[in-house]
Amino acid sequence: MGKTTKKARQAPPLSADRVRTGWQGPVGTRIRLARGQDVKAANALMATTGNGVRIIPVLAAAIKDGSASSAMLAGLGGGSKAYHDAAARTFTDRPINEALTTVSLTLVAADEQDRTVGVLSATAPGTLIDMAMNNGYPADKAMALSLFVAKIHGLAVAEHARGQGIAATLLKRTWQIHQQLGYFLLYGSYEADRDLAAFYTRHGYTAHAPGETFPLDRIALPFRLGAGDDQCVFTRWRPRR
């Protein structure tokens, strides 16, 4: 008889409640959706990276009032169509900047005293949306790119908590959520002198050379995306099927 192989066990789909309450993380932390009380500490953590990154103000306000990530949460458990329908409603009803906060995700790592010791903020790809509109795409199609592409706007861990897997776990959960919602690409950038290529490569991303751009033909866009000569872009595409 031929050999039989066991099918890989698939993780059950995430729910909105799971993302809100979170997962057990390294060294007693909990990885969960950011709450209003986390914003100040999260911004202080991001300041330690030295590149002036903060949670985008309109997103910080949405985290505080509880509306951030609302379209994403509506889509979890319901599939990508449910997500797109929820996002379409917010894109119709709200100003653009506010609407984009509903498709942005900020996760924190909270310690046993519920203090924020890590943060990852993934946002709608504003630069990409602007480039699409500048290349003649109508506003609604450009906005729809935020349902397939997200930018890792900032990732930071408190100095005393580094080297224990917190940043890696934040990346993992961020990828997991976006994959369930049908995203094709997560990308971000870091200052070239920070030498983070090995870190991102180890966790499934491609680290590009300083100033290098990358093509967007996999999502049918006829231009390239990148950063300045002093920046390195990192990218992770959904596997081809």
PDB file of C-alpha atoms in Angstrom, residues 95-232:
ATOM      1  CA  PRO A  95     -14.436  61.048   5.430  1.00  0.00           C
ATOM      2  CA  ILE A  96     -11.552  59.188   3.772  1.00  0.00           C
ATOM      3  CA  ASN A  97      -9.069  59.513   6.657  1.00  0.00           C
ATOM      4  CA  GLU A  98     -11.606  58.285   9.184  1.00  0.00           C
ATOM      5  CA  ALA A  99     -12.775  55.460   6.917  1.00  0.00           C
ATOM      6  CA  LEU A 100      -9.227  54.178   6.548  1.00  0.00           C
ATOM      7  CA  THR A 101      -8.917  53.749  10.322  1.00  0.00           C
ATOM      8  CA  THR A 102     -11.564  51.010  10.109  1.00  0.00           C
ATOM      9  CA  VAL A 103      -9.209  48.979   7.910  1.00  0.00           C
ATOM     10  CA  SER A 104      -6.121  49.646  10.035  1.00  0.00           C
ATOM     11  CA  LEU A 105      -4.913  47.312  12.770  1.00  0.00           C
ATOM     12  CA  THR A 106      -2.918  48.124  15.904  1.00  0.00           C
ATOM     13  CA  LEU A 107      -1.888  45.273  18.180  1.00  0.00           C
ATOM     14  CA  VAL A 108      -0.089  45.580  21.501  1.00  0.00           C
ATOM     15  CA  ALA A 109       1.780  43.220  23.784  1.00  0.00           C
ATOM     16  CA  ALA A 110       0.616  43.830  27.357  1.00  0.00           C
ATOM     17  CA  ASP A 111       2.523  42.460  30.339  1.00  0.00           C
ATOM     18  CA  GLU A 112       1.030  40.812  33.423  1.00  0.00           C
ATOM     19  CA  GLN A 113       0.184  44.256  34.855  1.00  0.00           C
ATOM     20  CA  ASP A 114      -1.475  45.174  31.517  1.00  0.00           C
ATOM     21  CA  ARG A 115       1.311  47.628  30.680  1.00  0.00           C
ATOM     22  CA  THR A 116       2.070  48.060  26.987  1.00  0.00           C
ATOM     23  CA  VAL A 117       5.520  46.626  26.245  1.00  0.00           C
ATOM     24  CA  GLY A 118       5.170  46.146  22.479  1.00  0.00           C
ATOM     25  CA  VAL A 119       3.165  47.604  19.608  1.00  0.00           C
ATOM     26  CA  LEU A 120       2.643  47.024  15.898  1.00  0.00           C
ATOM     27  CA  SER A 121       0.482  49.400  13.870  1.00  0.00           C
ATOM     28  CA  ALA A 122      -0.509  48.301  10.351  1.00  0.00           C
ATOM     29  CA  THR A 123      -2.330  50.947   8.351  1.00  0.00           C
ATOM     30  CA  ALA A 124      -3.961  51.509   5.005  1.00  0.00           C
ATOM     31  CA  PRO A 125      -1.241  52.125   2.366  1.00  0.00           C
ATOM     32  CA  GLY A 126      -1.670  55.874   1.960  1.00  0.00           C
ATOM     33  CA  THR A 127       1.278  56.325  -0.398  1.00  0.00           C
ATOM     34  CA  LEU A 128       0.035  53.515  -2.625  1.00  0.00           C
ATOM     35  CA  ILE A 129      -3.488  54.954  -2.713  1.00  0.00           C
ATOM     36  CA  ASP A 130      -2.093  58.379  -3.682  1.00  0.00           C
ATOM     37  CA  MET A 131       0.094  56.837  -6.394  1.00  0.00           C
ATOM     38  CA  ALA A 132      -2.881  54.970  -7.839  1.00  0.00           C
ATOM     39  CA  MET A 133      -4.950  58.150  -7.992  1.00  0.00           C
ATOM     40  CA  ASN A 134      -2.040  60.035  -9.570  1.00  0.00           C
ATOM     41  CA  ASN A 135      -1.915  57.303 -12.210  1.00  0.00           C
ATOM     42  CA  GLY A 136      -5.538  57.838 -13.144  1.00  0.00           C
ATOM     43  CA  TYR A 137      -7.333  55.340 -10.921  1.00  0.00           C
ATOM     44  CA  PRO A 138     -10.711  56.573  -9.648  1.00  0.00           C
ATOM     45  CA  ALA A 139     -10.902  57.251  -5.932  1.00  0.00           C
ATOM     46  CA  ASP A 140     -13.071  54.238  -5.127  1.00  0.00           C
ATOM     47  CA  LYS A 141     -10.685  51.786  -6.820  1.00  0.00           C
ATOM     48  CA  ALA A 142      -7.675  53.432  -5.189  1.00  0.00           C
ATOM     49  CA  MET A 143      -9.333  53.199  -1.772  1.00  0.00           C
ATOM     50  CA  ALA A 144     -10.123  49.532  -2.396  1.00  0.00           C
ATOM     51  CA  LEU A 145      -6.381  48.829  -2.406  1.00  0.00           C
ATOM     52  CA  SER A 146      -6.528  49.126   1.389  1.00  0.00           C
ATOM     53  CA  LEU A 147      -8.448  45.827   1.396  1.00  0.00           C
ATOM     54  CA  PHE A 148      -5.570  43.973  -0.265  1.00  0.00           C
ATOM     55  CA  VAL A 149      -2.416  45.802   0.872  1.00  0.00           C
ATOM     56  CA  ALA A 150      -1.397  47.039   4.326  1.00  0.00           C
ATOM     57  CA  LYS A 151       1.629  48.944   5.516  1.00  0.00           C
ATOM     58  CA  ILE A 152       3.414  48.123   8.755  1.00  0.00           C
ATOM     59  CA  HIS A 153       3.626  51.706   9.933  1.00  0.00           C
ATOM     60  CA  GLY A 154       5.497  51.030  13.174  1.00  0.00           C
ATOM     61  CA  LEU A 155       6.838  48.169  15.292  1.00  0.00           C
ATOM     62  CA  ALA A 156       8.462  48.699  18.684  1.00  0.00           C
ATOM     63  CA  VAL A 157       9.201  46.783  21.882  1.00  0.00           C
ATOM     64  CA  ALA A 158      10.272  48.184  25.256  1.00  0.00           C
ATOM     65  CA  GLU A 159      14.017  47.904  25.803  1.00  0.00           C
ATOM     66  CA  HIS A 160      13.691  45.625  28.833  1.00  0.00           C
ATOM     67  CA  ALA A 161      11.423  43.230  26.900  1.00  0.00           C
ATOM     68  CA  ARG A 162      13.500  42.864  23.726  1.00  0.00           C
ATOM     69  CA  GLY A 163      15.042  39.611  22.569  1.00  0.00           C
ATOM     70  CA  GLN A 164      12.178  37.494  23.890  1.00  0.00           C
ATOM     71  CA  GLY A 165      10.077  37.048  20.752  1.00  0.00           C
ATOM     72  CA  ILE A 166       7.531  39.813  21.292  1.00  0.00           C
ATOM     73  CA  ALA A 167       8.191  41.589  17.979  1.00  0.00           C
ATOM     74  CA  ALA A 168       8.080  38.268  16.132  1.00  0.00           C
ATOM     75  CA  THR A 169       4.749  37.382  17.727  1.00  0.00           C
ATOM     76  CA  LEU A 170       3.257  40.774  16.849  1.00  0.00           C
ATOM     77  CA  LEU A 171       4.333  40.201  13.236  1.00  0.00           C
ATOM     78  CA  LYS A 172       2.888  36.689  13.239  1.00  0.00           C
ATOM     79  CA  ARG A 173      -0.529  37.722  14.542  1.00  0.00           C
ATOM     80  CA  THR A 174      -0.684  40.719  12.206  1.00  0.00           C
ATOM     81  CA  TRP A 175       0.034  38.476   9.221  1.00  0.00           C
ATOM     82  CA  GLN A 176      -2.511  35.901  10.406  1.00  0.00           C
ATOM     83  CA  ILE A 177      -5.297  38.479  10.655  1.00  0.00           C
ATOM     84  CA  HIS A 178      -4.570  40.016   7.265  1.00  0.00           C
ATOM     85  CA  GLN A 179      -4.312  36.625   5.596  1.00  0.00           C
ATOM     86  CA  GLN A 180      -7.722  35.604   6.887  1.00  0.00           C
ATOM     87  CA  LEU A 181      -9.169  38.816   5.459  1.00  0.00           C
ATOM     88  CA  GLY A 182      -7.712  38.106   2.005  1.00  0.00           C
ATOM     89  CA  TYR A 183      -4.739  40.477   1.828  1.00  0.00           C
ATOM     90  CA  PHE A 184      -2.057  39.986  -0.807  1.00  0.00           C
ATOM     91  CA  LEU A 185       0.768  42.119   0.590  1.00  0.00           C
ATOM     92  CA  LEU A 186       2.165  43.530   3.828  1.00  0.00           C
ATOM     93  CA  TYR A 187       5.089  45.904   3.561  1.00  0.00           C
ATOM     94  CA  GLY A 188       6.983  48.493   5.569  1.00  0.00           C
ATOM     95  CA  SER A 189      10.325  50.239   5.772  1.00  0.00           C
ATOM     96  CA  TYR A 190      13.104  50.958   8.214  1.00  0.00           C
ATOM     97  CA  GLU A 191      16.141  53.220   8.276  1.00  0.00           C
ATOM     98  CA  ALA A 192      19.013  51.539   6.456  1.00  0.00           C
ATOM     99  CA  ASP A 193      21.459  52.060   9.320  1.00  0.00           C
ATOM    100  CA  ARG A 194      19.277  49.998  11.698  1.00  0.00           C
ATOM    101  CA  ASP A 195      20.320  46.712   9.985  1.00  0.00           C
ATOM    102  CA  LEU A 196      17.014  44.880  10.431  1.00  0.00           C
ATOM    103  CA  ALA A 197      17.218  42.776   7.258  1.00  0.00           C
ATOM    104  CA  ALA A 198      18.009  39.537   9.107  1.00  0.00           C
ATOM    105  CA  PHE A 199      15.086  40.022  11.493  1.00  0.00           C
ATOM    106  CA  TYR A 200      12.507  40.533   8.774  1.00  0.00           C
ATOM    107  CA  THR A 201      13.947  37.807   6.558  1.00  0.00           C
ATOM    108  CA  ARG A 202      13.771  35.344   9.450  1.00  0.00           C
ATOM    109  CA  HIS A 203      10.063  36.055   9.783  1.00  0.00           C
ATOM    110  CA  GLY A 204       9.053  35.561   6.173  1.00  0.00           C
ATOM    111  CA  TYR A 205       9.678  38.969   4.631  1.00  0.00           C
ATOM    112  CA  THR A 206      11.950  40.013   1.785  1.00  0.00           C
ATOM    113  CA  ALA A 207      14.279  42.842   2.810  1.00  0.00           C
ATOM    114  CA  HIS A 208      15.168  45.121  -0.105  1.00  0.00           C
ATOM    115  CA  ALA A 209      18.339  47.148  -0.528  1.00  0.00           C
ATOM    116  CA  PRO A 210      18.361  50.842   0.453  1.00  0.00           C
ATOM    117  CA  GLY A 211      16.301  52.835  -2.018  1.00  0.00           C
ATOM    118  CA  GLU A 212      15.215  49.722  -3.945  1.00  0.00           C
ATOM    119  CA  THR A 213      11.657  49.641  -5.294  1.00  0.00           C
ATOM    120  CA  PHE A 214       9.494  46.597  -5.914  1.00  0.00           C
ATOM    121  CA  PRO A 215       6.869  45.864  -8.590  1.00  0.00           C
ATOM    122  CA  LEU A 216       3.139  45.625  -7.961  1.00  0.00           C
ATOM    123  CA  ASP A 217       2.235  43.550 -10.999  1.00  0.00           C
ATOM    124  CA  ARG A 218       0.781  40.813  -8.796  1.00  0.00           C
ATOM    125  CA  ILE A 219      -2.053  43.194  -7.943  1.00  0.00           C
ATOM    126  CA  ALA A 220      -2.184  44.563 -11.504  1.00  0.00           C
ATOM    127  CA  LEU A 221      -0.662  47.966 -10.765  1.00  0.00           C
ATOM    128  CA  PRO A 222       1.691  49.300 -13.468  1.00  0.00           C
ATOM    129  CA  PHE A 223       4.138  51.069 -11.166  1.00  0.00           C
ATOM    130  CA  ARG A 224       6.609  50.308  -8.395  1.00  0.00           C
ATOM    131  CA  LEU A 225       6.660  51.173  -4.699  1.00  0.00           C
ATOM    132  CA  GLY A 226       9.646  51.945  -2.499  1.00  0.00           C
ATOM    133  CA  ALA A 227      11.185  54.375  -0.051  1.00  0.00           C
ATOM    134  CA  GLY A 228      14.017  56.903   0.068  1.00  0.00           C
ATOM    135  CA  ASP A 229      17.680  56.069  -0.448  1.00  0.00           C
ATOM    136  CA  ASP A 230      18.175  55.946   3.327  1.00  0.00           C
ATOM    137  CA  GLN A 231      15.315  53.473   3.787  1.00  0.00           C
ATOM    138  CA  CYS A 232      14.977  49.728   3.242  1.00  0.00           C
TER     139      CYS A 232
END
